[in-house]
Amino acid sequence: MSNYNWCHGPECHTTQTQSRIRGSGRDKVLRTIKIKHDSNYRSHERYQMFNYFCGQNCLMDFIREHLTSIIAIAPRREALETPIKVEKEKYESYRYNYTTDKRVPYMATRTRISKNNP
Ligand SMILES: [Zn+2]
């Protein structure tokens, strides 16, 4: 297996940057970015997409061009649900009264969502 990929962004080779210029003399080309597999950053599961794309623009161009095919791989036909518990909780807070220039205590409510682990 080669230790690099060409960026899969469909427009990568049209972006005008110094790093894409290849060739000698006056007639040169803008070339797709070569991505080497030598970075810890790219080996992290969360960033593995950047083994195939030089950046977010190329990733989003690819998704836009192939969206229908990508969705067809794993279509969502119904909503998913996560069981939770919701608790309302009262606590003392303060609001600022600009007329008296003082902090005024009041009872506030916050909603706490916790996962309902079976
Ligand atoms: Zn690219």
PDB file of C-alpha atoms and ligand atoms in Angstrom:
ATOM      1  CA  MET A   1       0.000   0.000   0.000  1.00  0.00           C
ATOM      2  CA  SER A   2       1.296   3.432  -0.854  1.00  0.00           C
ATOM      3  CA  ASN A   3       1.942   5.757   2.042  1.00  0.00           C
ATOM      4  CA  TYR A   4       0.017   8.641   0.548  1.00  0.00           C
ATOM      5  CA  ASN A   5      -3.362   9.524  -0.959  1.00  0.00           C
ATOM      6  CA  TRP A   6      -4.314  12.191  -3.433  1.00  0.00           C
ATOM      7  CA  CYS A   7      -6.839  14.602  -1.932  1.00  0.00           C
ATOM      8  CA  HIS A   8     -10.327  13.478  -2.979  1.00  0.00           C
ATOM      9  CA  GLY A   9     -11.686  17.023  -3.233  1.00  0.00           C
ATOM     10  CA  PRO A  10     -13.151  17.360  -6.747  1.00  0.00           C
ATOM     11  CA  GLU A  11     -11.897  20.963  -7.057  1.00  0.00           C
ATOM     12  CA  CYS A  12      -8.581  20.534  -5.205  1.00  0.00           C
ATOM     13  CA  HIS A  13      -6.516  20.880  -8.403  1.00  0.00           C
ATOM     14  CA  THR A  14      -8.185  24.193  -9.290  1.00  0.00           C
ATOM     15  CA  THR A  15      -7.365  26.033  -6.069  1.00  0.00           C
ATOM     16  CA  GLN A  16      -4.616  28.574  -6.707  1.00  0.00           C
ATOM     17  CA  THR A  17      -1.928  28.056  -4.052  1.00  0.00           C
ATOM     18  CA  GLN A  18       1.875  27.905  -4.322  1.00  0.00           C
ATOM     19  CA  SER A  19       1.852  24.385  -2.854  1.00  0.00           C
ATOM     20  CA  ARG A  20      -0.137  23.038  -5.831  1.00  0.00           C
ATOM     21  CA  ILE A  21       2.116  24.406  -8.604  1.00  0.00           C
ATOM     22  CA  ARG A  22       4.067  21.694 -10.441  1.00  0.00           C
ATOM     23  CA  GLY A  23       6.145  21.607 -13.651  1.00  0.00           C
ATOM     24  CA  SER A  24       9.071  23.546 -15.085  1.00  0.00           C
ATOM     25  CA  GLY A  25       9.248  26.558 -17.360  1.00  0.00           C
ATOM     26  CA  ARG A  26       6.269  28.817 -17.997  1.00  0.00           C
ATOM     27  CA  ASP A  27       3.693  26.084 -18.569  1.00  0.00           C
ATOM     28  CA  LYS A  28       2.882  24.625 -15.173  1.00  0.00           C
ATOM     29  CA  VAL A  29      -0.092  22.891 -13.589  1.00  0.00           C
ATOM     30  CA  LEU A  30      -2.031  23.117 -10.373  1.00  0.00           C
ATOM     31  CA  ARG A  31      -1.945  19.577  -8.981  1.00  0.00           C
ATOM     32  CA  THR A  32      -4.147  17.828  -6.429  1.00  0.00           C
ATOM     33  CA  ILE A  33      -2.558  17.868  -2.950  1.00  0.00           C
ATOM     34  CA  LYS A  34      -0.680  14.695  -1.961  1.00  0.00           C
ATOM     35  CA  ILE A  35      -1.436  13.603   1.612  1.00  0.00           C
ATOM     36  CA  LYS A  36       1.219  11.553   3.377  1.00  0.00           C
ATOM     37  CA  HIS A  37       0.309   9.120   6.159  1.00  0.00           C
ATOM     38  CA  ASP A  38       2.963  10.303   8.566  1.00  0.00           C
ATOM     39  CA  SER A  39       0.984  12.363  11.016  1.00  0.00           C
ATOM     40  CA  ASN A  40      -0.283  11.319  14.463  1.00  0.00           C
ATOM     41  CA  TYR A  41      -3.047  13.839  13.972  1.00  0.00           C
ATOM     42  CA  ARG A  42      -4.403  11.909  10.974  1.00  0.00           C
ATOM     43  CA  SER A  43      -4.123   8.548  12.732  1.00  0.00           C
ATOM     44  CA  HIS A  44      -6.574   9.738  15.395  1.00  0.00           C
ATOM     45  CA  GLU A  45      -9.963   8.194  14.557  1.00  0.00           C
ATOM     46  CA  ARG A  46     -11.654  11.568  14.738  1.00  0.00           C
ATOM     47  CA  TYR A  47      -9.427  13.061  12.012  1.00  0.00           C
ATOM     48  CA  GLN A  48      -8.971  10.079   9.685  1.00  0.00           C
ATOM     49  CA  MET A  49     -10.987  11.888   7.023  1.00  0.00           C
ATOM     50  CA  PHE A  50      -7.929  14.110   6.590  1.00  0.00           C
ATOM     51  CA  ASN A  51      -6.048  11.112   5.200  1.00  0.00           C
ATOM     52  CA  TYR A  52      -8.275  11.633   2.157  1.00  0.00           C
ATOM     53  CA  PHE A  53      -8.856  15.379   2.113  1.00  0.00           C
ATOM     54  CA  CYS A  54      -6.325  18.205   2.387  1.00  0.00           C
ATOM     55  CA  GLY A  55      -8.834  20.334   4.319  1.00  0.00           C
ATOM     56  CA  GLN A  56     -12.446  21.052   5.126  1.00  0.00           C
ATOM     57  CA  ASN A  57     -13.131  22.809   1.811  1.00  0.00           C
ATOM     58  CA  CYS A  58     -12.182  19.713  -0.192  1.00  0.00           C
ATOM     59  CA  LEU A  59     -14.107  17.474   2.237  1.00  0.00           C
ATOM     60  CA  MET A  60     -17.253  19.606   1.883  1.00  0.00           C
ATOM     61  CA  ASP A  61     -16.874  19.811  -1.948  1.00  0.00           C
ATOM     62  CA  PHE A  62     -16.729  15.997  -2.028  1.00  0.00           C
ATOM     63  CA  ILE A  63     -19.793  15.652   0.228  1.00  0.00           C
ATOM     64  CA  ARG A  64     -21.736  18.172  -1.884  1.00  0.00           C
ATOM     65  CA  GLU A  65     -20.865  16.332  -5.106  1.00  0.00           C
ATOM     66  CA  HIS A  66     -21.591  12.834  -3.760  1.00  0.00           C
ATOM     67  CA  LEU A  67     -24.260  13.537  -1.129  1.00  0.00           C
ATOM     68  CA  THR A  68     -26.944  11.334  -2.692  1.00  0.00           C
ATOM     69  CA  SER A  69     -24.563   8.349  -2.909  1.00  0.00           C
ATOM     70  CA  ILE A  70     -23.248   8.889   0.629  1.00  0.00           C
ATOM     71  CA  ILE A  71     -26.758   9.028   2.108  1.00  0.00           C
ATOM     72  CA  ALA A  72     -27.687   5.881   0.159  1.00  0.00           C
ATOM     73  CA  ILE A  73     -24.962   3.962   2.072  1.00  0.00           C
ATOM     74  CA  ALA A  74     -26.796   4.405   5.390  1.00  0.00           C
ATOM     75  CA  PRO A  75     -30.194   6.010   4.932  1.00  0.00           C
ATOM     76  CA  ARG A  76     -32.057   7.125   8.089  1.00  0.00           C
ATOM     77  CA  ARG A  77     -35.685   6.032   7.698  1.00  0.00           C
ATOM     78  CA  GLU A  78     -36.826   6.672  11.248  1.00  0.00           C
ATOM     79  CA  ALA A  79     -35.830   8.930  14.091  1.00  0.00           C
ATOM     80  CA  LEU A  80     -33.425   7.564  16.702  1.00  0.00           C
ATOM     81  CA  GLU A  81     -34.102   8.060  20.388  1.00  0.00           C
ATOM     82  CA  THR A  82     -31.914   8.145  23.482  1.00  0.00           C
ATOM     83  CA  PRO A  83     -33.664   7.352  26.787  1.00  0.00           C
ATOM     84  CA  ILE A  84     -33.064  10.122  29.316  1.00  0.00           C
ATOM     85  CA  LYS A  85     -34.258  11.336  32.684  1.00  0.00           C
ATOM     86  CA  VAL A  86     -35.222  14.999  33.014  1.00  0.00           C
ATOM     87  CA  GLU A  87     -35.154  16.667  36.404  1.00  0.00           C
ATOM     88  CA  LYS A  88     -36.103  20.228  37.202  1.00  0.00           C
ATOM     89  CA  GLU A  89     -33.974  21.666  39.915  1.00  0.00           C
ATOM     90  CA  LYS A  90     -34.383  24.913  41.842  1.00  0.00           C
ATOM     91  CA  TYR A  91     -31.335  26.855  42.893  1.00  0.00           C
ATOM     92  CA  GLU A  92     -30.574  30.278  44.239  1.00  0.00           C
ATOM     93  CA  SER A  93     -29.257  32.731  41.704  1.00  0.00           C
ATOM     94  CA  TYR A  94     -28.907  36.492  41.406  1.00  0.00           C
ATOM     95  CA  ARG A  95     -30.081  39.090  38.975  1.00  0.00           C
ATOM     96  CA  TYR A  96     -28.754  42.585  38.830  1.00  0.00           C
ATOM     97  CA  ASN A  97     -30.999  45.508  39.636  1.00  0.00           C
ATOM     98  CA  TYR A  98     -29.565  48.532  37.813  1.00  0.00           C
ATOM     99  CA  THR A  99     -31.848  50.965  39.653  1.00  0.00           C
ATOM    100  CA  THR A 100     -30.644  49.997  43.125  1.00  0.00           C
ATOM    101  CA  ASP A 101     -27.209  48.913  41.828  1.00  0.00           C
ATOM    102  CA  LYS A 102     -27.463  45.667  43.810  1.00  0.00           C
ATOM    103  CA  ARG A 103     -27.562  41.945  43.229  1.00  0.00           C
ATOM    104  CA  VAL A 104     -30.996  40.542  44.051  1.00  0.00           C
ATOM    105  CA  PRO A 105     -31.371  36.848  44.953  1.00  0.00           C
ATOM    106  CA  TYR A 106     -34.120  34.781  43.348  1.00  0.00           C
ATOM    107  CA  MET A 107     -34.981  31.102  42.895  1.00  0.00           C
ATOM    108  CA  ALA A 108     -34.057  29.952  39.401  1.00  0.00           C
ATOM    109  CA  THR A 109     -34.853  26.636  37.741  1.00  0.00           C
ATOM    110  CA  ARG A 110     -32.532  24.537  35.653  1.00  0.00           C
ATOM    111  CA  THR A 111     -33.278  21.398  33.678  1.00  0.00           C
ATOM    112  CA  ARG A 112     -30.873  18.534  34.152  1.00  0.00           C
ATOM    113  CA  ILE A 113     -30.785  15.802  31.529  1.00  0.00           C
ATOM    114  CA  SER A 114     -29.122  12.539  32.454  1.00  0.00           C
ATOM    115  CA  LYS A 115     -28.719   9.400  30.379  1.00  0.00           C
ATOM    116  CA  ASN A 116     -31.016   6.618  31.444  1.00  0.00           C
ATOM    117  CA  ASN A 117     -28.604   3.698  31.525  1.00  0.00           C
ATOM    118  CA  PRO A 118     -30.478   0.398  31.709  1.00  0.00           C
TER     119      PRO A 118
HETATM  120 ZN    ZN B   1      -7.752  19.107  -1.486  1.00  0.00          ZN
END
